[in-house]
Every structure is written in C-alpha cells, then in structure tokens.
C-alpha cells in the first residue's frame, strides 16, 4: 500500500468503506485512516466526500464490468457476425470467475439499489457509448423504417440477458444441476442470445410484410 500514490490509496480505502456503509454513513476520517493519508487529501484530490464516492464507484465499475472495448471485427463482416462478437465479449465479462463478494462488487450492488450521481456519470461515460454501438448494429438487422423503440428494446434485451450472468450465477447454480450448469459456456449462451435476437427481428420483419 505504501507504494501506491495517494489518490489510489484513497480510492481503495473508499471502496471498502462505501461498500460496507454507503455514502451517507461512511466516515471520511475512517477512510483516510485506512488509506494512511491526511484528511485534506480528500478535498485536494476529489473535491470532497461526494467526489470521492463518485470516483470510487467508477473505479469499482471498471473492476466489476471491465473496460469493454468496441469489438475488434471486420466492419465488412455480416452484421450477425458482429453482433455475435458483441454478445460474446459482454458474456466474457459477465461470466468471469472473479469473486462475487469483493468490496467492488458490493459497492456496485449498493449503487444499483440506490442510484446516485455516480450512476449517471457511468451511464454517460460507459453505458451510453456501448448502448449506441449496439443500437446501430441492431438497426442494420431490422427492416428499413423500423421504429427506434424496437432497436432500444432489442438492445436492452441483449444487455439484460448478458448481465444476468453478472449477478444471477449463484441462483442459477441452486436451481440447475451441476452437470447441466457446466454446459452453460460462453459460446453456447452467445449462440442462444443471438438466435433469440435474430428470431425476434425476423418476427418483426414478418409482421411488416
């Protein structure tokens, strides 16, 4: 810990405290004591408690969700192939084997239950660009003139199915036998979500004929 710079020590300490106590109940003195820094360091580096909280949630989000980049695929490839790549990369993050009870995970779960300005900032910086890329990809598959809401609903459906494996794996293992659950590979689930999505698109296209 001594080799880390002050902002990073503050962030790591803040994640632990905010995960355990929340924004309102966490104490800056406890955070600074854990980080072994002066109380004034919070104001200097983060502007205050709320700024530190937002930075802590953003750091936790990067750890939990990962830095999902735009899929590196040939833009001339069929949209179905690019969509499969997109889904697969989301599932790789959601189904990673990391611990599900880390302070980062607990802080993000707390933020989901009681969203703050930190959630709004994550939405603008991370979720919105990814959502826009997914919408554009879906638009290529929908028939011309399809209402924009159809793109949004399909994008939300894909994200929801992928993110289920971020938070729902423990429950899945309670209701599905171990021998069956071992078949839930990234490749198999990617193909399933892709088939469901393409079937919905085909159904929508048939309705417009």
mmCIF file with all atom_site columns, C-alpha atoms in Angstrom:
data_model
loop_
_atom_site.group_PDB
_atom_site.id
_atom_site.type_symbol
_atom_site.label_atom_id
_atom_site.label_alt_id
_atom_site.label_comp_id
_atom_site.label_asym_id
_atom_site.label_entity_id
_atom_site.label_seq_id
_atom_site.pdbx_PDB_ins_code
_atom_site.Cartn_x
_atom_site.Cartn_y
_atom_site.Cartn_z
_atom_site.occupancy
_atom_site.B_iso_or_equiv
_atom_site.pdbx_formal_charge
_atom_site.auth_seq_id
_atom_site.auth_comp_id
_atom_site.auth_asym_id
_atom_site.auth_atom_id
_atom_site.pdbx_PDB_model_num
ATOM 1   C CA . UNK A 1 1   ? 0.000   0.000   0.000   1.00 0.00 ? 1   UNK A CA 1
ATOM 2   C CA . UNK A 1 2   ? 2.926   2.290   0.699   1.00 0.00 ? 2   UNK A CA 1
ATOM 3   C CA . UNK A 1 3   ? 3.994   2.078   -2.961  1.00 0.00 ? 3   UNK A CA 1
ATOM 4   C CA . UNK A 1 4   ? 0.673   3.418   -4.246  1.00 0.00 ? 4   UNK A CA 1
ATOM 5   C CA . UNK A 1 5   ? 0.045   7.092   -4.766  1.00 0.00 ? 5   UNK A CA 1
ATOM 6   C CA . UNK A 1 6   ? -2.360  8.983   -2.536  1.00 0.00 ? 6   UNK A CA 1
ATOM 7   C CA . UNK A 1 7   ? -5.413  9.059   -4.868  1.00 0.00 ? 7   UNK A CA 1
ATOM 8   C CA . UNK A 1 8   ? -5.240  5.315   -5.454  1.00 0.00 ? 8   UNK A CA 1
ATOM 9   C CA . UNK A 1 9   ? -4.879  4.565   -1.742  1.00 0.00 ? 9   UNK A CA 1
ATOM 10  C CA . UNK A 1 10  ? -7.876  6.789   -1.068  1.00 0.00 ? 10  UNK A CA 1
ATOM 11  C CA . UNK A 1 11  ? -9.927  5.047   -3.753  1.00 0.00 ? 11  UNK A CA 1
ATOM 12  C CA . UNK A 1 12  ? -9.164  1.570   -2.443  1.00 0.00 ? 12  UNK A CA 1
ATOM 13  C CA . UNK A 1 13  ? -9.985  2.587   1.114   1.00 0.00 ? 13  UNK A CA 1
ATOM 14  C CA . UNK A 1 14  ? -13.135 4.408   0.000   1.00 0.00 ? 14  UNK A CA 1
ATOM 15  C CA . UNK A 1 15  ? -14.424 1.398   -1.928  1.00 0.00 ? 15  UNK A CA 1
ATOM 16  C CA . UNK A 1 16  ? -14.185 -0.736  1.200   1.00 0.00 ? 16  UNK A CA 1
ATOM 17  C CA . UNK A 1 17  ? -15.870 1.854   3.437   1.00 0.00 ? 17  UNK A CA 1
ATOM 18  C CA . UNK A 1 18  ? -18.593 2.875   0.990   1.00 0.00 ? 18  UNK A CA 1
ATOM 19  C CA . UNK A 1 19  ? -19.375 -0.777  0.190   1.00 0.00 ? 19  UNK A CA 1
ATOM 20  C CA . UNK A 1 20  ? -19.877 -1.506  3.872   1.00 0.00 ? 20  UNK A CA 1
ATOM 21  C CA . UNK A 1 21  ? -21.647 1.679   4.968   1.00 0.00 ? 21  UNK A CA 1
ATOM 22  C CA . UNK A 1 22  ? -22.931 3.577   1.937   1.00 0.00 ? 22  UNK A CA 1
ATOM 23  C CA . UNK A 1 23  ? -22.370 7.208   1.012   1.00 0.00 ? 23  UNK A CA 1
ATOM 24  C CA . UNK A 1 24  ? -24.245 8.753   3.925   1.00 0.00 ? 24  UNK A CA 1
ATOM 25  C CA . UNK A 1 25  ? -22.863 6.582   6.716   1.00 0.00 ? 25  UNK A CA 1
ATOM 26  C CA . UNK A 1 26  ? -19.253 6.245   5.633   1.00 0.00 ? 26  UNK A CA 1
ATOM 27  C CA . UNK A 1 27  ? -16.830 8.468   7.553   1.00 0.00 ? 27  UNK A CA 1
ATOM 28  C CA . UNK A 1 28  ? -14.049 10.339  5.780   1.00 0.00 ? 28  UNK A CA 1
ATOM 29  C CA . UNK A 1 29  ? -11.788 10.073  8.826   1.00 0.00 ? 29  UNK A CA 1
ATOM 30  C CA . UNK A 1 30  ? -12.107 6.288   8.733   1.00 0.00 ? 30  UNK A CA 1
ATOM 31  C CA . UNK A 1 31  ? -11.352 6.269   5.006   1.00 0.00 ? 31  UNK A CA 1
ATOM 32  C CA . UNK A 1 32  ? -8.289  8.459   5.451   1.00 0.00 ? 32  UNK A CA 1
ATOM 33  C CA . UNK A 1 33  ? -7.080  6.370   8.374   1.00 0.00 ? 33  UNK A CA 1
ATOM 34  C CA . UNK A 1 34  ? -7.405  3.222   6.278   1.00 0.00 ? 34  UNK A CA 1
ATOM 35  C CA . UNK A 1 35  ? -5.560  4.920   3.399   1.00 0.00 ? 35  UNK A CA 1
ATOM 36  C CA . UNK A 1 36  ? -2.957  6.398   5.769   1.00 0.00 ? 36  UNK A CA 1
ATOM 37  C CA . UNK A 1 37  ? -3.381  9.904   4.359   1.00 0.00 ? 37  UNK A CA 1
ATOM 38  C CA . UNK A 1 38  ? -4.325  13.319  5.710   1.00 0.00 ? 38  UNK A CA 1
ATOM 39  C CA . UNK A 1 39  ? -7.998  14.299  5.726   1.00 0.00 ? 39  UNK A CA 1
ATOM 40  C CA . UNK A 1 40  ? -7.208  17.267  3.481   1.00 0.00 ? 40  UNK A CA 1
ATOM 41  C CA . UNK A 1 41  ? -6.157  14.849  0.746   1.00 0.00 ? 41  UNK A CA 1
ATOM 42  C CA . UNK A 1 42  ? -9.816  14.067  0.020   1.00 0.00 ? 42  UNK A CA 1
ATOM 43  C CA . UNK A 1 43  ? -10.628 17.669  -0.807  1.00 0.00 ? 43  UNK A CA 1
ATOM 44  C CA . UNK A 1 44  ? -7.378  18.161  -2.717  1.00 0.00 ? 44  UNK A CA 1
ATOM 45  C CA . UNK A 1 45  ? -7.749  15.123  -4.981  1.00 0.00 ? 45  UNK A CA 1
ATOM 46  C CA . UNK A 1 46  ? -11.520 14.629  -5.181  1.00 0.00 ? 46  UNK A CA 1
ATOM 47  C CA . UNK A 1 47  ? -13.143 17.866  -4.026  1.00 0.00 ? 47  UNK A CA 1
ATOM 48  C CA . UNK A 1 48  ? -14.900 16.260  -1.074  1.00 0.00 ? 48  UNK A CA 1
ATOM 49  C CA . UNK A 1 49  ? -16.803 13.199  0.041   1.00 0.00 ? 49  UNK A CA 1
ATOM 50  C CA . UNK A 1 50  ? -19.236 13.087  -2.890  1.00 0.00 ? 50  UNK A CA 1
ATOM 51  C CA . UNK A 1 51  ? -16.423 13.425  -5.426  1.00 0.00 ? 51  UNK A CA 1
ATOM 52  C CA . UNK A 1 52  ? -14.543 10.615  -3.724  1.00 0.00 ? 52  UNK A CA 1
ATOM 53  C CA . UNK A 1 53  ? -17.673 8.460   -3.759  1.00 0.00 ? 53  UNK A CA 1
ATOM 54  C CA . UNK A 1 54  ? -18.245 9.027   -7.476  1.00 0.00 ? 54  UNK A CA 1
ATOM 55  C CA . UNK A 1 55  ? -14.615 8.192   -8.236  1.00 0.00 ? 55  UNK A CA 1
ATOM 56  C CA . UNK A 1 56  ? -14.835 5.075   -6.036  1.00 0.00 ? 56  UNK A CA 1
ATOM 57  C CA . UNK A 1 57  ? -17.950 3.841   -7.855  1.00 0.00 ? 57  UNK A CA 1
ATOM 58  C CA . UNK A 1 58  ? -16.315 4.469   -11.234 1.00 0.00 ? 58  UNK A CA 1
ATOM 59  C CA . UNK A 1 59  ? -13.244 2.527   -10.117 1.00 0.00 ? 59  UNK A CA 1
ATOM 60  C CA . UNK A 1 60  ? -15.435 -0.313  -8.847  1.00 0.00 ? 60  UNK A CA 1
ATOM 61  C CA . UNK A 1 61  ? -17.359 -0.324  -12.115 1.00 0.00 ? 61  UNK A CA 1
ATOM 62  C CA . UNK A 1 62  ? -14.155 -0.686  -14.125 1.00 0.00 ? 62  UNK A CA 1
ATOM 63  C CA . UNK A 1 63  ? -13.188 -3.642  -11.949 1.00 0.00 ? 63  UNK A CA 1
ATOM 64  C CA . UNK A 1 64  ? -16.600 -5.328  -11.973 1.00 0.00 ? 64  UNK A CA 1
ATOM 65  C CA . UNK A 1 65  ? -17.702 -4.658  -15.538 1.00 0.00 ? 65  UNK A CA 1
ATOM 66  C CA . UNK A 1 66  ? -14.304 -4.318  -17.120 1.00 0.00 ? 66  UNK A CA 1
ATOM 67  C CA . UNK A 1 67  ? -13.167 -1.978  -19.825 1.00 0.00 ? 67  UNK A CA 1
ATOM 68  C CA . UNK A 1 68  ? -15.306 -3.420  -22.598 1.00 0.00 ? 68  UNK A CA 1
ATOM 69  C CA . UNK A 1 69  ? -13.965 -2.018  -25.828 1.00 0.00 ? 69  UNK A CA 1
ATOM 70  C CA . UNK A 1 70  ? -15.667 -1.869  -29.191 1.00 0.00 ? 70  UNK A CA 1
ATOM 71  C CA . UNK A 1 71  ? -15.424 -5.355  -30.702 1.00 0.00 ? 71  UNK A CA 1
ATOM 72  C CA . UNK A 1 72  ? -12.413 -5.629  -32.995 1.00 0.00 ? 72  UNK A CA 1
ATOM 73  C CA . UNK A 1 73  ? -14.114 -7.159  -36.026 1.00 0.00 ? 73  UNK A CA 1
ATOM 74  C CA . UNK A 1 74  ? -14.029 -6.537  -39.716 1.00 0.00 ? 74  UNK A CA 1
ATOM 75  C CA . UNK A 1 75  ? -16.659 -3.867  -40.380 1.00 0.00 ? 75  UNK A CA 1
ATOM 76  C CA . UNK A 1 76  ? -17.363 -5.537  -43.721 1.00 0.00 ? 76  UNK A CA 1
ATOM 77  C CA . UNK A 1 77  ? -18.389 -8.744  -41.916 1.00 0.00 ? 77  UNK A CA 1
ATOM 78  C CA . UNK A 1 78  ? -22.118 -9.570  -41.824 1.00 0.00 ? 78  UNK A CA 1
ATOM 79  C CA . UNK A 1 79  ? -23.976 -7.787  -39.010 1.00 0.00 ? 79  UNK A CA 1
ATOM 80  C CA . UNK A 1 80  ? -24.930 -11.164 -37.489 1.00 0.00 ? 80  UNK A CA 1
ATOM 81  C CA . UNK A 1 81  ? -21.221 -11.965 -37.039 1.00 0.00 ? 81  UNK A CA 1
ATOM 82  C CA . UNK A 1 82  ? -20.513 -8.585  -35.474 1.00 0.00 ? 82  UNK A CA 1
ATOM 83  C CA . UNK A 1 83  ? -23.495 -8.964  -33.146 1.00 0.00 ? 83  UNK A CA 1
ATOM 84  C CA . UNK A 1 84  ? -22.263 -12.379 -32.053 1.00 0.00 ? 84  UNK A CA 1
ATOM 85  C CA . UNK A 1 85  ? -18.868 -10.863 -31.273 1.00 0.00 ? 85  UNK A CA 1
ATOM 86  C CA . UNK A 1 86  ? -20.508 -8.088  -29.251 1.00 0.00 ? 86  UNK A CA 1
ATOM 87  C CA . UNK A 1 87  ? -22.614 -10.546 -27.237 1.00 0.00 ? 87  UNK A CA 1
ATOM 88  C CA . UNK A 1 88  ? -19.657 -12.846 -26.667 1.00 0.00 ? 88  UNK A CA 1
ATOM 89  C CA . UNK A 1 89  ? -17.494 -10.052 -25.281 1.00 0.00 ? 89  UNK A CA 1
ATOM 90  C CA . UNK A 1 90  ? -20.237 -8.953  -22.888 1.00 0.00 ? 90  UNK A CA 1
ATOM 91  C CA . UNK A 1 91  ? -20.614 -12.524 -21.647 1.00 0.00 ? 91  UNK A CA 1
ATOM 92  C CA . UNK A 1 92  ? -16.850 -12.934 -21.190 1.00 0.00 ? 92  UNK A CA 1
ATOM 93  C CA . UNK A 1 93  ? -17.032 -10.077 -18.688 1.00 0.00 ? 93  UNK A CA 1
ATOM 94  C CA . UNK A 1 94  ? -20.260 -11.213 -17.032 1.00 0.00 ? 94  UNK A CA 1
ATOM 95  C CA . UNK A 1 95  ? -19.172 -14.845 -16.664 1.00 0.00 ? 95  UNK A CA 1
ATOM 96  C CA . UNK A 1 96  ? -15.628 -14.228 -15.431 1.00 0.00 ? 96  UNK A CA 1
ATOM 97  C CA . UNK A 1 97  ? -14.521 -16.314 -12.455 1.00 0.00 ? 97  UNK A CA 1
ATOM 98  C CA . UNK A 1 98  ? -13.655 -13.461 -10.122 1.00 0.00 ? 98  UNK A CA 1
ATOM 99  C CA . UNK A 1 99  ? -15.024 -13.360 -6.591  1.00 0.00 ? 99  UNK A CA 1
ATOM 100 C CA . UNK A 1 100 ? -18.625 -12.191 -6.283  1.00 0.00 ? 100 UNK A CA 1
ATOM 101 C CA . UNK A 1 101 ? -18.199 -10.798 -2.765  1.00 0.00 ? 101 UNK A CA 1
ATOM 102 C CA . UNK A 1 102 ? -15.446 -8.236  -3.259  1.00 0.00 ? 102 UNK A CA 1
ATOM 103 C CA . UNK A 1 103 ? -15.894 -4.668  -1.971  1.00 0.00 ? 103 UNK A CA 1
ATOM 104 C CA . UNK A 1 104 ? -16.146 -3.532  -5.602  1.00 0.00 ? 104 UNK A CA 1
ATOM 105 C CA . UNK A 1 105 ? -18.994 -5.942  -6.297  1.00 0.00 ? 105 UNK A CA 1
ATOM 106 C CA . UNK A 1 106 ? -20.793 -4.969  -3.092  1.00 0.00 ? 106 UNK A CA 1
ATOM 107 C CA . UNK A 1 107 ? -20.407 -1.248  -3.816  1.00 0.00 ? 107 UNK A CA 1
ATOM 108 C CA . UNK A 1 108 ? -21.847 -1.669  -7.316  1.00 0.00 ? 108 UNK A CA 1
ATOM 109 C CA . UNK A 1 109 ? -24.758 -3.710  -5.943  1.00 0.00 ? 109 UNK A CA 1
ATOM 110 C CA . UNK A 1 110 ? -25.442 -0.975  -3.403  1.00 0.00 ? 110 UNK A CA 1
ATOM 111 C CA . UNK A 1 111 ? -25.322 1.630   -6.169  1.00 0.00 ? 111 UNK A CA 1
ATOM 112 C CA . UNK A 1 112 ? -27.771 -0.384  -8.281  1.00 0.00 ? 112 UNK A CA 1
ATOM 113 C CA . UNK A 1 113 ? -30.238 -0.479  -5.385  1.00 0.00 ? 113 UNK A CA 1
ATOM 114 C CA . UNK A 1 114 ? -29.848 3.216   -4.549  1.00 0.00 ? 114 UNK A CA 1
ATOM 115 C CA . UNK A 1 115 ? -28.525 5.059   -7.622  1.00 0.00 ? 115 UNK A CA 1
ATOM 116 C CA . UNK A 1 116 ? -26.657 8.328   -7.138  1.00 0.00 ? 116 UNK A CA 1
ATOM 117 C CA . UNK A 1 117 ? -24.947 10.829  -9.415  1.00 0.00 ? 117 UNK A CA 1
ATOM 118 C CA . UNK A 1 118 ? -22.222 8.213   -9.794  1.00 0.00 ? 118 UNK A CA 1
ATOM 119 C CA . UNK A 1 119 ? -24.621 6.044   -11.795 1.00 0.00 ? 119 UNK A CA 1
ATOM 120 C CA . UNK A 1 120 ? -25.472 8.984   -14.064 1.00 0.00 ? 120 UNK A CA 1
ATOM 121 C CA . UNK A 1 121 ? -21.799 9.582   -14.768 1.00 0.00 ? 121 UNK A CA 1
ATOM 122 C CA . UNK A 1 122 ? -21.168 5.906   -15.537 1.00 0.00 ? 122 UNK A CA 1
ATOM 123 C CA . UNK A 1 123 ? -24.163 5.934   -17.876 1.00 0.00 ? 123 UNK A CA 1
ATOM 124 C CA . UNK A 1 124 ? -22.747 8.908   -19.783 1.00 0.00 ? 124 UNK A CA 1
ATOM 125 C CA . UNK A 1 125 ? -19.152 7.717   -19.965 1.00 0.00 ? 125 UNK A CA 1
ATOM 126 C CA . UNK A 1 126 ? -19.522 3.959   -20.339 1.00 0.00 ? 126 UNK A CA 1
ATOM 127 C CA . UNK A 1 127 ? -23.044 2.626   -20.810 1.00 0.00 ? 127 UNK A CA 1
ATOM 128 C CA . UNK A 1 128 ? -24.290 5.163   -23.379 1.00 0.00 ? 128 UNK A CA 1
ATOM 129 C CA . UNK A 1 129 ? -21.477 4.643   -25.936 1.00 0.00 ? 129 UNK A CA 1
ATOM 130 C CA . UNK A 1 130 ? -21.865 0.865   -25.675 1.00 0.00 ? 130 UNK A CA 1
ATOM 131 C CA . UNK A 1 131 ? -25.655 1.140   -25.948 1.00 0.00 ? 131 UNK A CA 1
ATOM 132 C CA . UNK A 1 132 ? -25.324 3.355   -29.032 1.00 0.00 ? 132 UNK A CA 1
ATOM 133 C CA . UNK A 1 133 ? -22.973 0.876   -30.734 1.00 0.00 ? 133 UNK A CA 1
ATOM 134 C CA . UNK A 1 134 ? -25.365 -1.973  -30.031 1.00 0.00 ? 134 UNK A CA 1
ATOM 135 C CA . UNK A 1 135 ? -28.339 0.030   -31.302 1.00 0.00 ? 135 UNK A CA 1
ATOM 136 C CA . UNK A 1 136 ? -26.522 0.847   -34.537 1.00 0.00 ? 136 UNK A CA 1
ATOM 137 C CA . UNK A 1 137 ? -25.745 -2.824  -35.057 1.00 0.00 ? 137 UNK A CA 1
ATOM 138 C CA . UNK A 1 138 ? -29.344 -3.855  -34.448 1.00 0.00 ? 138 UNK A CA 1
ATOM 139 C CA . UNK A 1 139 ? -30.531 -1.150  -36.860 1.00 0.00 ? 139 UNK A CA 1
ATOM 140 C CA . UNK A 1 140 ? -28.626 -2.910  -39.631 1.00 0.00 ? 140 UNK A CA 1
ATOM 141 C CA . UNK A 1 141 ? -30.647 -6.063  -38.998 1.00 0.00 ? 141 UNK A CA 1
ATOM 142 C CA . UNK A 1 142 ? -34.089 -4.506  -38.616 1.00 0.00 ? 142 UNK A CA 1
ATOM 143 C CA . UNK A 1 143 ? -36.111 -3.632  -41.726 1.00 0.00 ? 143 UNK A CA 1
ATOM 144 C CA . UNK A 1 144 ? -35.879 -0.077  -43.002 1.00 0.00 ? 144 UNK A CA 1
ATOM 145 C CA . UNK A 1 145 ? -38.220 2.283   -41.214 1.00 0.00 ? 145 UNK A CA 1
ATOM 146 C CA . UNK A 1 146 ? -38.495 0.212   -38.051 1.00 0.00 ? 146 UNK A CA 1
ATOM 147 C CA . UNK A 1 147 ? -39.345 2.409   -35.046 1.00 0.00 ? 147 UNK A CA 1
ATOM 148 C CA . UNK A 1 148 ? -36.341 3.342   -32.942 1.00 0.00 ? 148 UNK A CA 1
ATOM 149 C CA . UNK A 1 149 ? -38.033 1.853   -29.886 1.00 0.00 ? 149 UNK A CA 1
ATOM 150 C CA . UNK A 1 150 ? -37.598 -1.599  -31.446 1.00 0.00 ? 150 UNK A CA 1
ATOM 151 C CA . UNK A 1 151 ? -33.835 -1.053  -31.528 1.00 0.00 ? 151 UNK A CA 1
ATOM 152 C CA . UNK A 1 152 ? -33.884 0.045   -27.892 1.00 0.00 ? 152 UNK A CA 1
ATOM 153 C CA . UNK A 1 153 ? -35.983 -2.921  -26.737 1.00 0.00 ? 153 UNK A CA 1
ATOM 154 C CA . UNK A 1 154 ? -33.766 -5.427  -28.509 1.00 0.00 ? 154 UNK A CA 1
ATOM 155 C CA . UNK A 1 155 ? -30.604 -3.781  -27.165 1.00 0.00 ? 155 UNK A CA 1
ATOM 156 C CA . UNK A 1 156 ? -31.987 -3.809  -23.618 1.00 0.00 ? 156 UNK A CA 1
ATOM 157 C CA . UNK A 1 157 ? -32.987 -7.451  -24.044 1.00 0.00 ? 157 UNK A CA 1
ATOM 158 C CA . UNK A 1 158 ? -29.454 -8.420  -25.126 1.00 0.00 ? 158 UNK A CA 1
ATOM 159 C CA . UNK A 1 159 ? -27.821 -6.470  -22.305 1.00 0.00 ? 159 UNK A CA 1
ATOM 160 C CA . UNK A 1 160 ? -30.246 -7.894  -19.752 1.00 0.00 ? 160 UNK A CA 1
ATOM 161 C CA . UNK A 1 161 ? -29.569 -11.482 -20.830 1.00 0.00 ? 161 UNK A CA 1
ATOM 162 C CA . UNK A 1 162 ? -25.810 -10.935 -20.678 1.00 0.00 ? 162 UNK A CA 1
ATOM 163 C CA . UNK A 1 163 ? -25.882 -9.089  -17.365 1.00 0.00 ? 163 UNK A CA 1
ATOM 164 C CA . UNK A 1 164 ? -27.961 -11.851 -15.793 1.00 0.00 ? 164 UNK A CA 1
ATOM 165 C CA . UNK A 1 165 ? -24.741 -13.837 -15.584 1.00 0.00 ? 165 UNK A CA 1
ATOM 166 C CA . UNK A 1 166 ? -23.105 -10.947 -13.758 1.00 0.00 ? 166 UNK A CA 1
ATOM 167 C CA . UNK A 1 167 ? -25.419 -11.233 -10.765 1.00 0.00 ? 167 UNK A CA 1
ATOM 168 C CA . UNK A 1 168 ? -27.514 -14.374 -11.212 1.00 0.00 ? 168 UNK A CA 1
ATOM 169 C CA . UNK A 1 169 ? -24.983 -17.196 -11.356 1.00 0.00 ? 169 UNK A CA 1
ATOM 170 C CA . UNK A 1 170 ? -25.343 -18.154 -7.708  1.00 0.00 ? 170 UNK A CA 1
ATOM 171 C CA . UNK A 1 171 ? -29.122 -18.543 -8.027  1.00 0.00 ? 171 UNK A CA 1
ATOM 172 C CA . UNK A 1 172 ? -28.708 -20.436 -11.309 1.00 0.00 ? 172 UNK A CA 1
ATOM 173 C CA . UNK A 1 173 ? -26.494 -22.984 -9.573  1.00 0.00 ? 173 UNK A CA 1
ATOM 174 C CA . UNK A 1 174 ? -29.200 -23.566 -6.959  1.00 0.00 ? 174 UNK A CA 1
ATOM 175 C CA . UNK A 1 175 ? -31.917 -24.383 -9.479  1.00 0.00 ? 175 UNK A CA 1
ATOM 176 C CA . UNK A 1 176 ? -29.871 -26.147 -12.182 1.00 0.00 ? 176 UNK A CA 1
ATOM 177 C CA . UNK A 1 177 ? -27.930 -29.353 -11.556 1.00 0.00 ? 177 UNK A CA 1
ATOM 178 C CA . UNK A 1 178 ? -24.117 -29.078 -11.651 1.00 0.00 ? 178 UNK A CA 1
ATOM 179 C CA . UNK A 1 179 ? -23.913 -31.446 -14.635 1.00 0.00 ? 179 UNK A CA 1
ATOM 180 C CA . UNK A 1 180 ? -26.284 -29.234 -16.626 1.00 0.00 ? 180 UNK A CA 1
ATOM 181 C CA . UNK A 1 181 ? -24.803 -25.944 -15.472 1.00 0.00 ? 181 UNK A CA 1
ATOM 182 C CA . UNK A 1 182 ? -21.369 -26.978 -16.722 1.00 0.00 ? 182 UNK A CA 1
ATOM 183 C CA . UNK A 1 183 ? -22.873 -26.815 -20.219 1.00 0.00 ? 183 UNK A CA 1
ATOM 184 C CA . UNK A 1 184 ? -23.503 -23.072 -19.787 1.00 0.00 ? 184 UNK A CA 1
ATOM 185 C CA . UNK A 1 185 ? -20.410 -21.984 -21.683 1.00 0.00 ? 185 UNK A CA 1
ATOM 186 C CA . UNK A 1 186 ? -19.847 -18.523 -23.123 1.00 0.00 ? 186 UNK A CA 1
ATOM 187 C CA . UNK A 1 187 ? -20.050 -19.930 -26.660 1.00 0.00 ? 187 UNK A CA 1
ATOM 188 C CA . UNK A 1 188 ? -23.321 -21.787 -26.030 1.00 0.00 ? 188 UNK A CA 1
ATOM 189 C CA . UNK A 1 189 ? -25.005 -18.813 -24.343 1.00 0.00 ? 189 UNK A CA 1
ATOM 190 C CA . UNK A 1 190 ? -23.733 -16.442 -27.023 1.00 0.00 ? 190 UNK A CA 1
ATOM 191 C CA . UNK A 1 191 ? -25.350 -18.607 -29.699 1.00 0.00 ? 191 UNK A CA 1
ATOM 192 C CA . UNK A 1 192 ? -28.586 -18.768 -27.679 1.00 0.00 ? 192 UNK A CA 1
ATOM 193 C CA . UNK A 1 193 ? -28.875 -14.996 -27.208 1.00 0.00 ? 193 UNK A CA 1
ATOM 194 C CA . UNK A 1 194 ? -28.034 -14.435 -30.873 1.00 0.00 ? 194 UNK A CA 1
ATOM 195 C CA . UNK A 1 195 ? -30.715 -16.918 -32.001 1.00 0.00 ? 195 UNK A CA 1
ATOM 196 C CA . UNK A 1 196 ? -33.331 -15.348 -29.736 1.00 0.00 ? 196 UNK A CA 1
ATOM 197 C CA . UNK A 1 197 ? -32.479 -11.860 -31.001 1.00 0.00 ? 197 UNK A CA 1
ATOM 198 C CA . UNK A 1 198 ? -32.463 -12.830 -34.676 1.00 0.00 ? 198 UNK A CA 1
ATOM 199 C CA . UNK A 1 199 ? -35.770 -14.689 -34.222 1.00 0.00 ? 199 UNK A CA 1
ATOM 200 C CA . UNK A 1 200 ? -37.326 -11.553 -32.746 1.00 0.00 ? 200 UNK A CA 1
ATOM 201 C CA . UNK A 1 201 ? -36.007 -9.495  -35.656 1.00 0.00 ? 201 UNK A CA 1
ATOM 202 C CA . UNK A 1 202 ? -37.381 -11.997 -38.187 1.00 0.00 ? 202 UNK A CA 1
ATOM 203 C CA . UNK A 1 203 ? -40.741 -11.997 -36.413 1.00 0.00 ? 203 UNK A CA 1
ATOM 204 C CA . UNK A 1 204 ? -40.854 -8.218  -36.511 1.00 0.00 ? 204 UNK A CA 1
ATOM 205 C CA . UNK A 1 205 ? -39.913 -8.244  -40.202 1.00 0.00 ? 205 UNK A CA 1
ATOM 206 C CA . UNK A 1 206 ? -42.692 -10.753 -40.989 1.00 0.00 ? 206 UNK A CA 1
ATOM 207 C CA . UNK A 1 207 ? -45.246 -8.521  -39.246 1.00 0.00 ? 207 UNK A CA 1
ATOM 208 C CA . UNK A 1 208 ? -44.311 -5.628  -41.535 1.00 0.00 ? 208 UNK A CA 1
ATOM 209 C CA . UNK A 1 209 ? -44.641 -7.674  -44.764 1.00 0.00 ? 209 UNK A CA 1
#
